[in-house]
PDB file of C-alpha atoms in Angstrom:
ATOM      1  CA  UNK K   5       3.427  17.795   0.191  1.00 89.00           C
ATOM      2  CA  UNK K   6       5.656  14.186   0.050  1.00 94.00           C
ATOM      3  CA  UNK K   7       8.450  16.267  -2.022  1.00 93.00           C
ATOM      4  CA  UNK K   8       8.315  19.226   1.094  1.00 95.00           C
ATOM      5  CA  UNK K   9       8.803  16.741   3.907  1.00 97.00           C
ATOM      6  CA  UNK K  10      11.075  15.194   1.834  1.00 96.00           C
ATOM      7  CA  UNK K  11      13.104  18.642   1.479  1.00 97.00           C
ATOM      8  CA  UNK K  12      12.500  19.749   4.614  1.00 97.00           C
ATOM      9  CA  UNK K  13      14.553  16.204   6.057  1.00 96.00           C
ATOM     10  CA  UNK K  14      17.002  16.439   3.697  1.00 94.00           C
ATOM     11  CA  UNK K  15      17.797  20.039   5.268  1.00 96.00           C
ATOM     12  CA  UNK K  16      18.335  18.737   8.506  1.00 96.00           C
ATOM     13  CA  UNK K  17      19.799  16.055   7.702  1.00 96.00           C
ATOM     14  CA  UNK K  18      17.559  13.829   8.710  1.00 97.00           C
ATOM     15  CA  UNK K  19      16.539  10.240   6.731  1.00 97.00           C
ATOM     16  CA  UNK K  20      13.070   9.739   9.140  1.00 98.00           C
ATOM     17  CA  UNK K  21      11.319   6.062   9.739  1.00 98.00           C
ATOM     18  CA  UNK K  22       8.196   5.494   7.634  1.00 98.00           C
ATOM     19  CA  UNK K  23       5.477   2.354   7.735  1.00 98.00           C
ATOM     20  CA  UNK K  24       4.435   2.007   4.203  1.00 98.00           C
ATOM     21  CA  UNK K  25       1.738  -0.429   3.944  1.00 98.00           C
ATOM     22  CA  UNK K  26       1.276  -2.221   1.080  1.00 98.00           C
ATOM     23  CA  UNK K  27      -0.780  -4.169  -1.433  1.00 95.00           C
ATOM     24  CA  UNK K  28       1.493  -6.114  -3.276  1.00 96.00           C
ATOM     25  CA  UNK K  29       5.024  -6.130  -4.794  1.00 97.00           C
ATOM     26  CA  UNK K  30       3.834  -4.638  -8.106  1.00 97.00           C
ATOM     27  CA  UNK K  31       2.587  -1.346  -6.489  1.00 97.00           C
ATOM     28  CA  UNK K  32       5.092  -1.254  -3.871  1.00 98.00           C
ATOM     29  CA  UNK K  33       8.064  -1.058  -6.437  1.00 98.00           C
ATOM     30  CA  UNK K  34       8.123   2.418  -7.190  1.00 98.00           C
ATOM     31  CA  UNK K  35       7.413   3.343  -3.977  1.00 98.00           C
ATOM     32  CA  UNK K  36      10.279   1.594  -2.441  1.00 98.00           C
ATOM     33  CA  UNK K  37      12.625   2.553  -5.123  1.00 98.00           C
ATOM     34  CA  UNK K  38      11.824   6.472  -4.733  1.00 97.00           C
ATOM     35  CA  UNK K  39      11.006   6.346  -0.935  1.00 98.00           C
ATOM     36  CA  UNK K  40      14.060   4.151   0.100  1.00 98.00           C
ATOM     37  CA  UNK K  41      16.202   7.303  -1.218  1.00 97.00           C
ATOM     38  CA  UNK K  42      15.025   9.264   2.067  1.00 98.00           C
ATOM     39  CA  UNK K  43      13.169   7.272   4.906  1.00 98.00           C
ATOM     40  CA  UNK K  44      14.314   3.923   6.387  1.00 98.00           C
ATOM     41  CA  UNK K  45      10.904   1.838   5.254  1.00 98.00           C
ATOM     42  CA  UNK K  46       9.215  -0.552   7.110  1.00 98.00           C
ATOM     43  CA  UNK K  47       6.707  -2.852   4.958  1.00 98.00           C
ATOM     44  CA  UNK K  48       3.438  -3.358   6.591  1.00 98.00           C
ATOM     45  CA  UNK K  49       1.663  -6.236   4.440  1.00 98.00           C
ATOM     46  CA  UNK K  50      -2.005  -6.445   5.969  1.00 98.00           C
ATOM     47  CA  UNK K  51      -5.016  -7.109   3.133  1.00 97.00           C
ATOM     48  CA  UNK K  52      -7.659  -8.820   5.050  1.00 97.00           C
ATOM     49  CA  UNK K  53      -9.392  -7.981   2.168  1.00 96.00           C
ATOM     50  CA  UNK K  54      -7.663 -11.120  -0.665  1.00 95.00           C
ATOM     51  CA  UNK K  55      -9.995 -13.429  -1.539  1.00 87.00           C
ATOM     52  CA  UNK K  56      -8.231 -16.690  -0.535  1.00 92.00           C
ATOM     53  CA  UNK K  57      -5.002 -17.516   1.316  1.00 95.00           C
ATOM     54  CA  UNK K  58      -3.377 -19.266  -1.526  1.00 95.00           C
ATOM     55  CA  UNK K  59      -3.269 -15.789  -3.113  1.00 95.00           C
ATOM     56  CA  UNK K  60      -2.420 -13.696  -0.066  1.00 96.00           C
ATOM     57  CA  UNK K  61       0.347 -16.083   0.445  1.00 97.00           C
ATOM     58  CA  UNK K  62       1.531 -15.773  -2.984  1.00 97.00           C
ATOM     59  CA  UNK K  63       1.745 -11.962  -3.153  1.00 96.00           C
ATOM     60  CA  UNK K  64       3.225 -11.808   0.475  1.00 98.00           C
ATOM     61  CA  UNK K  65       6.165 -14.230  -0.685  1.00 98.00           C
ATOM     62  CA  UNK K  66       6.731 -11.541  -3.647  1.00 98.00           C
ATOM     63  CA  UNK K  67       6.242  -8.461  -1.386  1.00 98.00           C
ATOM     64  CA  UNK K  68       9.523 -10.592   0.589  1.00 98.00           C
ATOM     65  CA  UNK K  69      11.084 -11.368  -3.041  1.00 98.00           C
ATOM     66  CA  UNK K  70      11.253  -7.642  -4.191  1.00 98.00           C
ATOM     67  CA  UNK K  71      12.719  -6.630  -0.955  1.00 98.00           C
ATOM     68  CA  UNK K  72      15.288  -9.363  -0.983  1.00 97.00           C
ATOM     69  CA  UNK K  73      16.391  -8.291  -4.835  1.00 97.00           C
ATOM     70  CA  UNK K  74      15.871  -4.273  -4.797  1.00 97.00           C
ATOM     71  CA  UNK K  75      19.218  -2.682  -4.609  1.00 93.00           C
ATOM     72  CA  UNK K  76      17.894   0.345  -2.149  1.00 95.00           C
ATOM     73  CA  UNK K  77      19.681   3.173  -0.559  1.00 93.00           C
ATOM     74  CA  UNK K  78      18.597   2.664   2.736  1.00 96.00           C
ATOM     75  CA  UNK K  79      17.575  -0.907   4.786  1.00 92.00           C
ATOM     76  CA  UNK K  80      13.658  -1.756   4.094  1.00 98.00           C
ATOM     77  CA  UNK K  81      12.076  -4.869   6.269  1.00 98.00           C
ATOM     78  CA  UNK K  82       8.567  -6.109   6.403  1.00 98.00           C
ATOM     79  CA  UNK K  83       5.605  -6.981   8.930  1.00 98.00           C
ATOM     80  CA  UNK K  84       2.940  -9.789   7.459  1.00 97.00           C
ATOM     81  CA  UNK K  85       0.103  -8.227   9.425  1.00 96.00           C
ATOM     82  CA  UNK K  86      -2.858 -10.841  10.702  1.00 87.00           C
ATOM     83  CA  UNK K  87      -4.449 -12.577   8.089  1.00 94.00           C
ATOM     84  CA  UNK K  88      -7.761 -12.043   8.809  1.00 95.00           C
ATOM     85  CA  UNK K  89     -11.033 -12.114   6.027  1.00 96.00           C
ATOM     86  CA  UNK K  90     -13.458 -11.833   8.289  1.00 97.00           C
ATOM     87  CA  UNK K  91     -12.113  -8.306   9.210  1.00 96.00           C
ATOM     88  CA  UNK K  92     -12.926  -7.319   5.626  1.00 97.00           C
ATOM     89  CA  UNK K  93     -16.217  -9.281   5.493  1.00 96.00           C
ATOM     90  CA  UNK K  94     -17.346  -7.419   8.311  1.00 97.00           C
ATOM     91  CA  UNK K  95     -16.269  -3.935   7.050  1.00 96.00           C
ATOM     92  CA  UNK K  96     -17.685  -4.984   3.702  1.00 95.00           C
ATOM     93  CA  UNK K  97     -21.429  -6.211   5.106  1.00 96.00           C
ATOM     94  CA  UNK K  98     -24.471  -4.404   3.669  1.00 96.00           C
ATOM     95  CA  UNK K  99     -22.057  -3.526   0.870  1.00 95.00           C
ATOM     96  CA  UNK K 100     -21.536  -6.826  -1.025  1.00 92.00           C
ATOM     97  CA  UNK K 101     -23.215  -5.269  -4.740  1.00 90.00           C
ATOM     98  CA  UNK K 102     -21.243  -2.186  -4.420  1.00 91.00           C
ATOM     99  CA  UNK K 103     -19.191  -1.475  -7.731  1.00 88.00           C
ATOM    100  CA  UNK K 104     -15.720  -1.404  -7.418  1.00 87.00           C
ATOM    101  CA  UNK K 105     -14.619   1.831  -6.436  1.00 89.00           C
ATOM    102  CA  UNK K 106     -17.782   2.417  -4.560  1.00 93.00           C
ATOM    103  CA  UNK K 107     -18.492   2.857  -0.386  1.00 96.00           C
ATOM    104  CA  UNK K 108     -17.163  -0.833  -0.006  1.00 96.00           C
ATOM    105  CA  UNK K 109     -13.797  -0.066  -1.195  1.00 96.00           C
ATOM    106  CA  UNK K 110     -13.919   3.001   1.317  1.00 97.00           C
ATOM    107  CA  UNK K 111     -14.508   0.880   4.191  1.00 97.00           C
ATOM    108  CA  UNK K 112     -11.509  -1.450   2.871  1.00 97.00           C
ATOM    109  CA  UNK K 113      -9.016   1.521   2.600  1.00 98.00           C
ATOM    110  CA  UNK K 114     -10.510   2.879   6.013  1.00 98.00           C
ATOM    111  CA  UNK K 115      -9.991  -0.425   7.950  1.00 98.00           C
ATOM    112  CA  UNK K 116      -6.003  -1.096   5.933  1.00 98.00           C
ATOM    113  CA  UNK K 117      -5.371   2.355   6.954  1.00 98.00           C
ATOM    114  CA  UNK K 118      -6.074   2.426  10.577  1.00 98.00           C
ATOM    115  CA  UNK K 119      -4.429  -1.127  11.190  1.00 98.00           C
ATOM    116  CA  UNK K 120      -1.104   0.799   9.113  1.00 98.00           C
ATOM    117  CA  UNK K 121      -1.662   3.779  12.197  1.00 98.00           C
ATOM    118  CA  UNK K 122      -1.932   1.605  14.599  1.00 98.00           C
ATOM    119  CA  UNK K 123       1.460  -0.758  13.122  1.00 98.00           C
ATOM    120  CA  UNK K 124       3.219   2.631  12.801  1.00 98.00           C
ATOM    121  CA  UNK K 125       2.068   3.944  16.458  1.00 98.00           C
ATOM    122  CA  UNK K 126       3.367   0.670  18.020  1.00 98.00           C
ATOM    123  CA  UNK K 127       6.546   0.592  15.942  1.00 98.00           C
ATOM    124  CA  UNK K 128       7.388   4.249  16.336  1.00 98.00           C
ATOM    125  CA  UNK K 129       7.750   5.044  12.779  1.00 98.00           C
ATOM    126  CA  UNK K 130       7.933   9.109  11.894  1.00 98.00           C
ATOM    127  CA  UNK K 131       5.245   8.621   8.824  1.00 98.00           C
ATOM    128  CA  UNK K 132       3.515   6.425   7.707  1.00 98.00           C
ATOM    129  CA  UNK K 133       1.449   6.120   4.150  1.00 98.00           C
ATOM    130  CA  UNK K 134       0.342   3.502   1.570  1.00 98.00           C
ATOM    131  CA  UNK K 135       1.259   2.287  -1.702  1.00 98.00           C
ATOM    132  CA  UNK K 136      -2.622   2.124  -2.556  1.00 97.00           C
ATOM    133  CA  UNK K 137      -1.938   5.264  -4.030  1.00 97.00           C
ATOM    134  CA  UNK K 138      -0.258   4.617  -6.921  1.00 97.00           C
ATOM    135  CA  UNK K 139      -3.191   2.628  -8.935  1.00 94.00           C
ATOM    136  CA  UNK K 140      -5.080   4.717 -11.626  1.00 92.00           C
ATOM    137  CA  UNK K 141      -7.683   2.894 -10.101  1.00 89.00           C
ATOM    138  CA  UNK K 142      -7.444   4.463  -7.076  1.00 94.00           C
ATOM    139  CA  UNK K 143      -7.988   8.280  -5.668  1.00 96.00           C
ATOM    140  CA  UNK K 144      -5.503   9.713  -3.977  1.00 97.00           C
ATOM    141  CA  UNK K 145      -7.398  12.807  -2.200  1.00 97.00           C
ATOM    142  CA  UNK K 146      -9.442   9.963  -1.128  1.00 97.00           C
ATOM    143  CA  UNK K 147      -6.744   7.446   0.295  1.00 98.00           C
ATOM    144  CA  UNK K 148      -5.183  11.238   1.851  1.00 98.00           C
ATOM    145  CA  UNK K 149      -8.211  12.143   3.439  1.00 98.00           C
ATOM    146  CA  UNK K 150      -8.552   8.396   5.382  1.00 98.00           C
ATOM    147  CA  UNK K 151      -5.242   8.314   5.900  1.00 98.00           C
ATOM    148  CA  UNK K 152      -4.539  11.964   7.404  1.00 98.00           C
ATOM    149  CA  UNK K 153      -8.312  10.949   9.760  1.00 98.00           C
ATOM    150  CA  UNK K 154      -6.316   7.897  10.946  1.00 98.00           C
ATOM    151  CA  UNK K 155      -3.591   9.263  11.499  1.00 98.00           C
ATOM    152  CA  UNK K 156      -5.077  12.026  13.965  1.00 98.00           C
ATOM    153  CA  UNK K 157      -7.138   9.160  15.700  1.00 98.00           C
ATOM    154  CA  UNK K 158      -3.537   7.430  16.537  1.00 98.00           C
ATOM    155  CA  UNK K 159      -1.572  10.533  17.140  1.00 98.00           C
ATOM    156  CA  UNK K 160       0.845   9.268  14.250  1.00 98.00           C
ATOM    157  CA  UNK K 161       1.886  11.079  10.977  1.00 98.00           C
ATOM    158  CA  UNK K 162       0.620  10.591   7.843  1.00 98.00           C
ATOM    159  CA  UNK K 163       2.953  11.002   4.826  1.00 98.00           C
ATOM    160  CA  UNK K 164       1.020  12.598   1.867  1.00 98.00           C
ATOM    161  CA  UNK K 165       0.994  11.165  -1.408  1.00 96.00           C
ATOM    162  CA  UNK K 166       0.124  10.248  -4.772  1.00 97.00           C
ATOM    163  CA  UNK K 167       2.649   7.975  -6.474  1.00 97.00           C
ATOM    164  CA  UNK K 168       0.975   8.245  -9.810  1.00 96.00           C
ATOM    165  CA  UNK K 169       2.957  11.200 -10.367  1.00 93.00           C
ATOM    166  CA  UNK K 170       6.404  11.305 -11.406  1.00 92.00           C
ATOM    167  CA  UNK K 171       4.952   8.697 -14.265  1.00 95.00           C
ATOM    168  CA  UNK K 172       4.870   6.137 -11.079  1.00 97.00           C
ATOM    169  CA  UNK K 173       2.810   4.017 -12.228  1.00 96.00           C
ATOM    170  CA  UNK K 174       4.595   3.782 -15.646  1.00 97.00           C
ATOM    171  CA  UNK K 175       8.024   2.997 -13.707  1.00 98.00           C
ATOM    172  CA  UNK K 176       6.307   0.243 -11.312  1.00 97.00           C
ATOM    173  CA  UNK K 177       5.214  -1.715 -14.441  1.00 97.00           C
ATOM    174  CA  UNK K 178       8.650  -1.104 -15.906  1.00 98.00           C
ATOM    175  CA  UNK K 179       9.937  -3.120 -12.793  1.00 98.00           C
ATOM    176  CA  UNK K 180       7.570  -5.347 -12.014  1.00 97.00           C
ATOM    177  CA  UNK K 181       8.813  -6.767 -15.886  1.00 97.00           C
ATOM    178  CA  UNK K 182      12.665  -6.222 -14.766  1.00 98.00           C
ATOM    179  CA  UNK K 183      12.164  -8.635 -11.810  1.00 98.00           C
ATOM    180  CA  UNK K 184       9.491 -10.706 -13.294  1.00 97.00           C
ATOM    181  CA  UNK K 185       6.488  -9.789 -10.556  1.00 97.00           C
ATOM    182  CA  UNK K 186       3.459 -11.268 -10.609  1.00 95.00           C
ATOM    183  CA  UNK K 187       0.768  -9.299 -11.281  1.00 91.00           C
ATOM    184  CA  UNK K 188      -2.329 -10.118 -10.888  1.00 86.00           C
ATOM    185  CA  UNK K 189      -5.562  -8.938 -12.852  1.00 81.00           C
ATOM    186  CA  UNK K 190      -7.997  -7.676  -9.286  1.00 79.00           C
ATOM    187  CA  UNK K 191      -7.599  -5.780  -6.689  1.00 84.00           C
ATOM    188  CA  UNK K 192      -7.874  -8.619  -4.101  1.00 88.00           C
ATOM    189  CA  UNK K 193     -11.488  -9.024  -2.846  1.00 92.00           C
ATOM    190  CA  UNK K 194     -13.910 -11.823  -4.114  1.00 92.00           C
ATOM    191  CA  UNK K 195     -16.148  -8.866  -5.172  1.00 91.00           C
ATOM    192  CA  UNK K 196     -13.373  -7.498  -7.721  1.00 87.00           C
ATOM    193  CA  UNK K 197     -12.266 -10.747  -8.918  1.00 85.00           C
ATOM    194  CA  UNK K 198     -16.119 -11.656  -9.729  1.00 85.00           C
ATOM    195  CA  UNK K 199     -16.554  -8.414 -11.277  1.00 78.00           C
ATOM    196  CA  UNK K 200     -13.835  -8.966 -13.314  1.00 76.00           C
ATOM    197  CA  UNK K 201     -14.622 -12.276 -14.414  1.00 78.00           C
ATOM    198  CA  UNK K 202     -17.371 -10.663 -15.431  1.00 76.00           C
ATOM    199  CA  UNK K 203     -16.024  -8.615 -17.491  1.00 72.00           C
ATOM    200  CA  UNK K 204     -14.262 -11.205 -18.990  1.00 63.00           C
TER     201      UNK K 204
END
C-alpha cells in the first residue's frame, strides 16, 4: 500500500507532507532514508511512555543528531511532543504485569498514535505513520489497524506500512553503526526495561 501511494505521487508529480512519529533515531533511520526520497517529513518525537527523562532526553538529542547528519533528498524537521509519563501511566493502569507485547503495549501504540493524528491534523501534513513499525518486535497489521482507527477519528491520512520489509530493519542497524547511534536494549517503559533486566 506505502509503495502505491508512493507511485501514485510520483505520477503526479507530487512529493506530499507526512508526520512520521517516532521512537528513536535507531528505528527512524531507515525510515527517513527511504521516506525522505518522496514526502517532505516532519518528525513527531512524543513517548510518554520512557521510563525516565534522562533517557527521553538522550534519545531525543539523537533523534535531532541523525537529522542534522543524514544527507536526505528532501528537508526533514522535528516536533519534541509533551513529555508527559503520567499519560502512559494512565493508559497503562490495570495493565502493569502485562508481558511485553501484550494489551499494555496496545494502549501505548493507541495513545502515540492518536497524539501523531492529532500533530498531523494541526500541522496539515498529507500522511502521517510511525516508525514503530519497523521492530521485529512489533506487528505491523496491528500498528495499521490503530493507526488507520486514528486516523478516521481525526479526519487525517494514515500512510500504511511495514518497514521491516525491504530488509529495513537490517539497513537501520547498518546505519545506526555508520553514525554511531545509540541503541538502547528496551523499548522505553519501566515495564520493558524490568522485564529485561530480568532476563538478564
Amino acid at each position: 500500500m506505502l509503495d502505491r501511494v508512493i507511485e501514485e505521487n510520483r505520477q503526479k508529480h507530487l512529493t506530499p507532507t507526512l508526520l512520521l512519529h517516532a521512537c528513536c533515531a535507531p528505528c527512524s533511520s531507515y525510515c527517513l532514508e527511504y521516506l525522505s526520497r518522496y514526502f517532505r517529513i516532519t518528525v513527531f518525537y512524543y513517548n510518554p511512555n520512557i521510563s525516565i527523562k534522562e533517557e527521553y532526553d538522550y534519545r531525543l538529542s539523537e533523534e535531532k543528531r541523525l537529522i542534522s547528519l543524514m544527507k536526505l533528498e528532501n528537508p526533514v524537521s522535528i516536533i519534541d511532543g509533551d513529555y508527559n509519563p503520567d499519560e502512559f501511566f494512565k493508559a497503562a493502569r490495570g495493565l502493569e504485569n502485562e508481558p511485553e507485547g501484550g494489551r499494555r503495549c496496545l494502549e501505548c501504540f493507541k495513545l502515540r498514535l492518536s497524539a501523531s493524528a492529532q500533530k498531523a491534523k494541526e500541522t496539515g501534513a498529507d500522511y502521517f505513520t510511525t516508525t514503530l513499525s519497523i521492530s521485529p518486535l512489533k506487528n505491523a497489521d496491528v500498528l495499521n489497524t490503530i493507526g488507520a482507527q486514528c486516523a478516521e477519528k481525526y479526519g487525517v491520512s494514515w500512510l500504511y506500512s511495514d518497514f521491516k520489509k525491504k530488509e529495513g530493519y537490517k539497513r537501520s542497524i547498518a546505519l545506526s553503526h555508520e553514525y554511531n547511534l545509540y541503541r538502547q536494549n528496551y523499548c522505553g517503559c519501566i515495564f520493558s526495561k524490568n522485564e529485561r533486566n530480568s532476563k538478564q
